[in-house]
Amino acid sequence: MVLIKHLPRDSALQRDLHGEVADWSVTDHLLAAAVDHLAVANWMFSCVNSSEDGDAPEFPEPVPRPKSTKDAEEDGEGSGPDGAAAAPDAGEAAPAVSPGQLARFFG
């Protein structure tokens, strides 16, 4: 039991249990969140400082995040040919991983 709990993030068991989320560290999630917030701030600045007659800029798409195996099963999506969770459609934003999910994964 102790050996399983302390396996490295890149182990096959962690990948099987958590899906693509196992490849992302807390730093990766925080960096993606920072990029998303910066993109929204730039979008807001652009909206406020553009002319009222012009077209509004498009809202930025968030950085795609990996899905866990559990999330893929709940969405009813199948696995890809290599057994990994299927990636979201191009127009569909990947759901953000909550701090609680990160705590459970790294706990």
PDB file of C-alpha atoms in Angstrom:
ATOM      1  CA  MET A   1       0.000   0.000   0.000  1.00  0.00           C
ATOM      2  CA  VAL A   2       2.775   2.451   0.891  1.00  0.00           C
ATOM      3  CA  LEU A   3       4.623   1.714  -2.346  1.00  0.00           C
ATOM      4  CA  ILE A   4       1.538   2.437  -4.439  1.00  0.00           C
ATOM      5  CA  LYS A   5       0.840   5.719  -2.641  1.00  0.00           C
ATOM      6  CA  HIS A   6       4.343   7.036  -3.282  1.00  0.00           C
ATOM      7  CA  LEU A   7       4.749   6.000  -6.913  1.00  0.00           C
ATOM      8  CA  PRO A   8       6.091   8.758  -9.170  1.00  0.00           C
ATOM      9  CA  ARG A   9       3.596  10.817 -11.165  1.00  0.00           C
ATOM     10  CA  ASP A  10       4.780   9.344 -14.451  1.00  0.00           C
ATOM     11  CA  SER A  11       4.237   5.707 -13.407  1.00  0.00           C
ATOM     12  CA  ALA A  12       1.887   3.505 -15.427  1.00  0.00           C
ATOM     13  CA  LEU A  13      -0.435   3.044 -12.436  1.00  0.00           C
ATOM     14  CA  GLN A  14      -0.816   6.796 -11.867  1.00  0.00           C
ATOM     15  CA  ARG A  15      -1.464   7.268 -15.595  1.00  0.00           C
ATOM     16  CA  ASP A  16      -4.092   4.501 -15.560  1.00  0.00           C
ATOM     17  CA  LEU A  17      -5.814   5.853 -12.440  1.00  0.00           C
ATOM     18  CA  HIS A  18      -5.738   9.561 -13.293  1.00  0.00           C
ATOM     19  CA  GLY A  19      -5.409   9.693 -17.088  1.00  0.00           C
ATOM     20  CA  GLU A  20      -3.619  12.590 -18.742  1.00  0.00           C
ATOM     21  CA  VAL A  21      -3.800  14.618 -15.515  1.00  0.00           C
ATOM     22  CA  ALA A  22      -0.901  12.513 -14.216  1.00  0.00           C
ATOM     23  CA  ASP A  23       1.385  14.214 -16.742  1.00  0.00           C
ATOM     24  CA  TRP A  24       0.639  17.715 -15.419  1.00  0.00           C
ATOM     25  CA  SER A  25       2.240  19.019 -12.240  1.00  0.00           C
ATOM     26  CA  VAL A  26       0.777  21.706 -10.005  1.00  0.00           C
ATOM     27  CA  THR A  27       3.147  24.144 -11.710  1.00  0.00           C
ATOM     28  CA  ASP A  28       1.714  23.234 -15.111  1.00  0.00           C
ATOM     29  CA  HIS A  29      -1.837  23.861 -13.884  1.00  0.00           C
ATOM     30  CA  LEU A  30      -0.860  27.173 -12.284  1.00  0.00           C
ATOM     31  CA  LEU A  31       0.966  28.285 -15.431  1.00  0.00           C
ATOM     32  CA  ALA A  32      -2.069  27.446 -17.583  1.00  0.00           C
ATOM     33  CA  ALA A  33      -4.291  29.419 -15.191  1.00  0.00           C
ATOM     34  CA  ALA A  34      -1.901  32.395 -15.319  1.00  0.00           C
ATOM     35  CA  VAL A  35      -1.886  32.322 -19.130  1.00  0.00           C
ATOM     36  CA  ASP A  36      -5.702  32.175 -19.190  1.00  0.00           C
ATOM     37  CA  HIS A  37      -6.017  35.107 -16.773  1.00  0.00           C
ATOM     38  CA  LEU A  38      -3.516  37.169 -18.752  1.00  0.00           C
ATOM     39  CA  ALA A  39      -5.383  36.459 -21.995  1.00  0.00           C
ATOM     40  CA  VAL A  40      -8.687  37.565 -20.411  1.00  0.00           C
ATOM     41  CA  ALA A  41      -7.054  40.706 -18.998  1.00  0.00           C
ATOM     42  CA  ASN A  42      -5.682  41.563 -22.452  1.00  0.00           C
ATOM     43  CA  TRP A  43      -9.120  40.904 -23.960  1.00  0.00           C
ATOM     44  CA  MET A  44     -10.768  43.219 -21.420  1.00  0.00           C
ATOM     45  CA  PHE A  45      -8.177  45.935 -22.070  1.00  0.00           C
ATOM     46  CA  SER A  46      -8.753  45.589 -25.787  1.00  0.00           C
ATOM     47  CA  CYS A  47     -12.547  45.791 -25.361  1.00  0.00           C
ATOM     48  CA  VAL A  48     -12.366  48.886 -23.183  1.00  0.00           C
ATOM     49  CA  ASN A  49      -9.890  50.716 -25.415  1.00  0.00           C
ATOM     50  CA  SER A  50     -11.361  49.855 -28.823  1.00  0.00           C
ATOM     51  CA  SER A  51     -13.742  52.095 -30.683  1.00  0.00           C
ATOM     52  CA  GLU A  52     -17.433  51.607 -30.074  1.00  0.00           C
ATOM     53  CA  ASP A  53     -18.091  51.354 -33.807  1.00  0.00           C
ATOM     54  CA  GLY A  54     -15.682  48.493 -34.384  1.00  0.00           C
ATOM     55  CA  ASP A  55     -16.245  44.816 -33.809  1.00  0.00           C
ATOM     56  CA  ALA A  56     -15.506  43.508 -30.341  1.00  0.00           C
ATOM     57  CA  PRO A  57     -12.538  41.145 -30.176  1.00  0.00           C
ATOM     58  CA  GLU A  58     -13.246  37.464 -29.681  1.00  0.00           C
ATOM     59  CA  PHE A  59     -13.036  36.091 -26.147  1.00  0.00           C
ATOM     60  CA  PRO A  60      -9.799  34.085 -25.756  1.00  0.00           C
ATOM     61  CA  GLU A  61      -9.951  30.312 -25.569  1.00  0.00           C
ATOM     62  CA  PRO A  62      -8.446  28.773 -22.426  1.00  0.00           C
ATOM     63  CA  VAL A  63      -5.333  26.627 -22.538  1.00  0.00           C
ATOM     64  CA  PRO A  64      -6.494  23.025 -23.046  1.00  0.00           C
ATOM     65  CA  ARG A  65      -6.104  20.961 -19.914  1.00  0.00           C
ATOM     66  CA  PRO A  66      -5.858  17.192 -19.671  1.00  0.00           C
ATOM     67  CA  LYS A  67      -8.846  15.147 -18.568  1.00  0.00           C
ATOM     68  CA  SER A  68      -8.601  12.570 -15.861  1.00  0.00           C
ATOM     69  CA  THR A  69      -9.833   9.049 -16.504  1.00  0.00           C
ATOM     70  CA  LYS A  70     -12.728   9.683 -14.106  1.00  0.00           C
ATOM     71  CA  ASP A  71     -13.773  12.873 -15.954  1.00  0.00           C
ATOM     72  CA  ALA A  72     -13.693  11.063 -19.297  1.00  0.00           C
ATOM     73  CA  GLU A  73     -15.880   8.264 -17.926  1.00  0.00           C
ATOM     74  CA  GLU A  74     -18.368  10.752 -16.430  1.00  0.00           C
ATOM     75  CA  ASP A  75     -18.620  12.573 -19.757  1.00  0.00           C
ATOM     76  CA  GLY A  76     -19.386   9.271 -21.459  1.00  0.00           C
ATOM     77  CA  GLU A  77     -16.388   9.565 -23.739  1.00  0.00           C
ATOM     78  CA  GLY A  78     -14.493   6.523 -24.845  1.00  0.00           C
ATOM     79  CA  SER A  79     -10.790   6.086 -24.813  1.00  0.00           C
ATOM     80  CA  GLY A  80      -8.614   6.770 -27.782  1.00  0.00           C
ATOM     81  CA  PRO A  81      -6.815   4.008 -29.666  1.00  0.00           C
ATOM     82  CA  ASP A  82      -3.851   4.155 -27.295  1.00  0.00           C
ATOM     83  CA  GLY A  83      -6.054   3.907 -24.185  1.00  0.00           C
ATOM     84  CA  ALA A  84      -5.751   7.600 -23.299  1.00  0.00           C
ATOM     85  CA  ALA A  85      -8.821   9.693 -22.680  1.00  0.00           C
ATOM     86  CA  ALA A  86     -10.158  11.313 -25.824  1.00  0.00           C
ATOM     87  CA  ALA A  87      -9.243  14.975 -26.310  1.00  0.00           C
ATOM     88  CA  PRO A  88     -12.046  17.557 -26.246  1.00  0.00           C
ATOM     89  CA  ASP A  89     -13.427  18.881 -29.532  1.00  0.00           C
ATOM     90  CA  ALA A  90     -11.757  21.953 -30.999  1.00  0.00           C
ATOM     91  CA  GLY A  91     -14.657  24.229 -30.039  1.00  0.00           C
ATOM     92  CA  GLU A  92     -15.055  22.729 -26.581  1.00  0.00           C
ATOM     93  CA  ALA A  93     -12.931  24.040 -23.721  1.00  0.00           C
ATOM     94  CA  ALA A  94     -11.422  21.468 -21.389  1.00  0.00           C
ATOM     95  CA  PRO A  95     -12.662  21.790 -17.819  1.00  0.00           C
ATOM     96  CA  ALA A  96     -10.237  23.251 -15.330  1.00  0.00           C
ATOM     97  CA  VAL A  97      -8.942  21.002 -12.573  1.00  0.00           C
ATOM     98  CA  SER A  98     -10.166  22.152  -9.189  1.00  0.00           C
ATOM     99  CA  PRO A  99      -7.773  22.679  -6.267  1.00  0.00           C
ATOM    100  CA  GLY A 100      -9.541  19.809  -4.487  1.00  0.00           C
ATOM    101  CA  GLN A 101      -8.769  17.449  -7.363  1.00  0.00           C
ATOM    102  CA  LEU A 102      -5.129  18.556  -7.306  1.00  0.00           C
ATOM    103  CA  ALA A 103      -4.941  17.999  -3.553  1.00  0.00           C
ATOM    104  CA  ARG A 104      -6.383  14.489  -3.897  1.00  0.00           C
ATOM    105  CA  PHE A 105      -4.017  13.653  -6.744  1.00  0.00           C
ATOM    106  CA  PHE A 106      -0.867  14.884  -5.023  1.00  0.00           C
ATOM    107  CA  GLY A 107      -1.969  13.951  -1.477  1.00  0.00           C
TER     108      GLY A 107
END
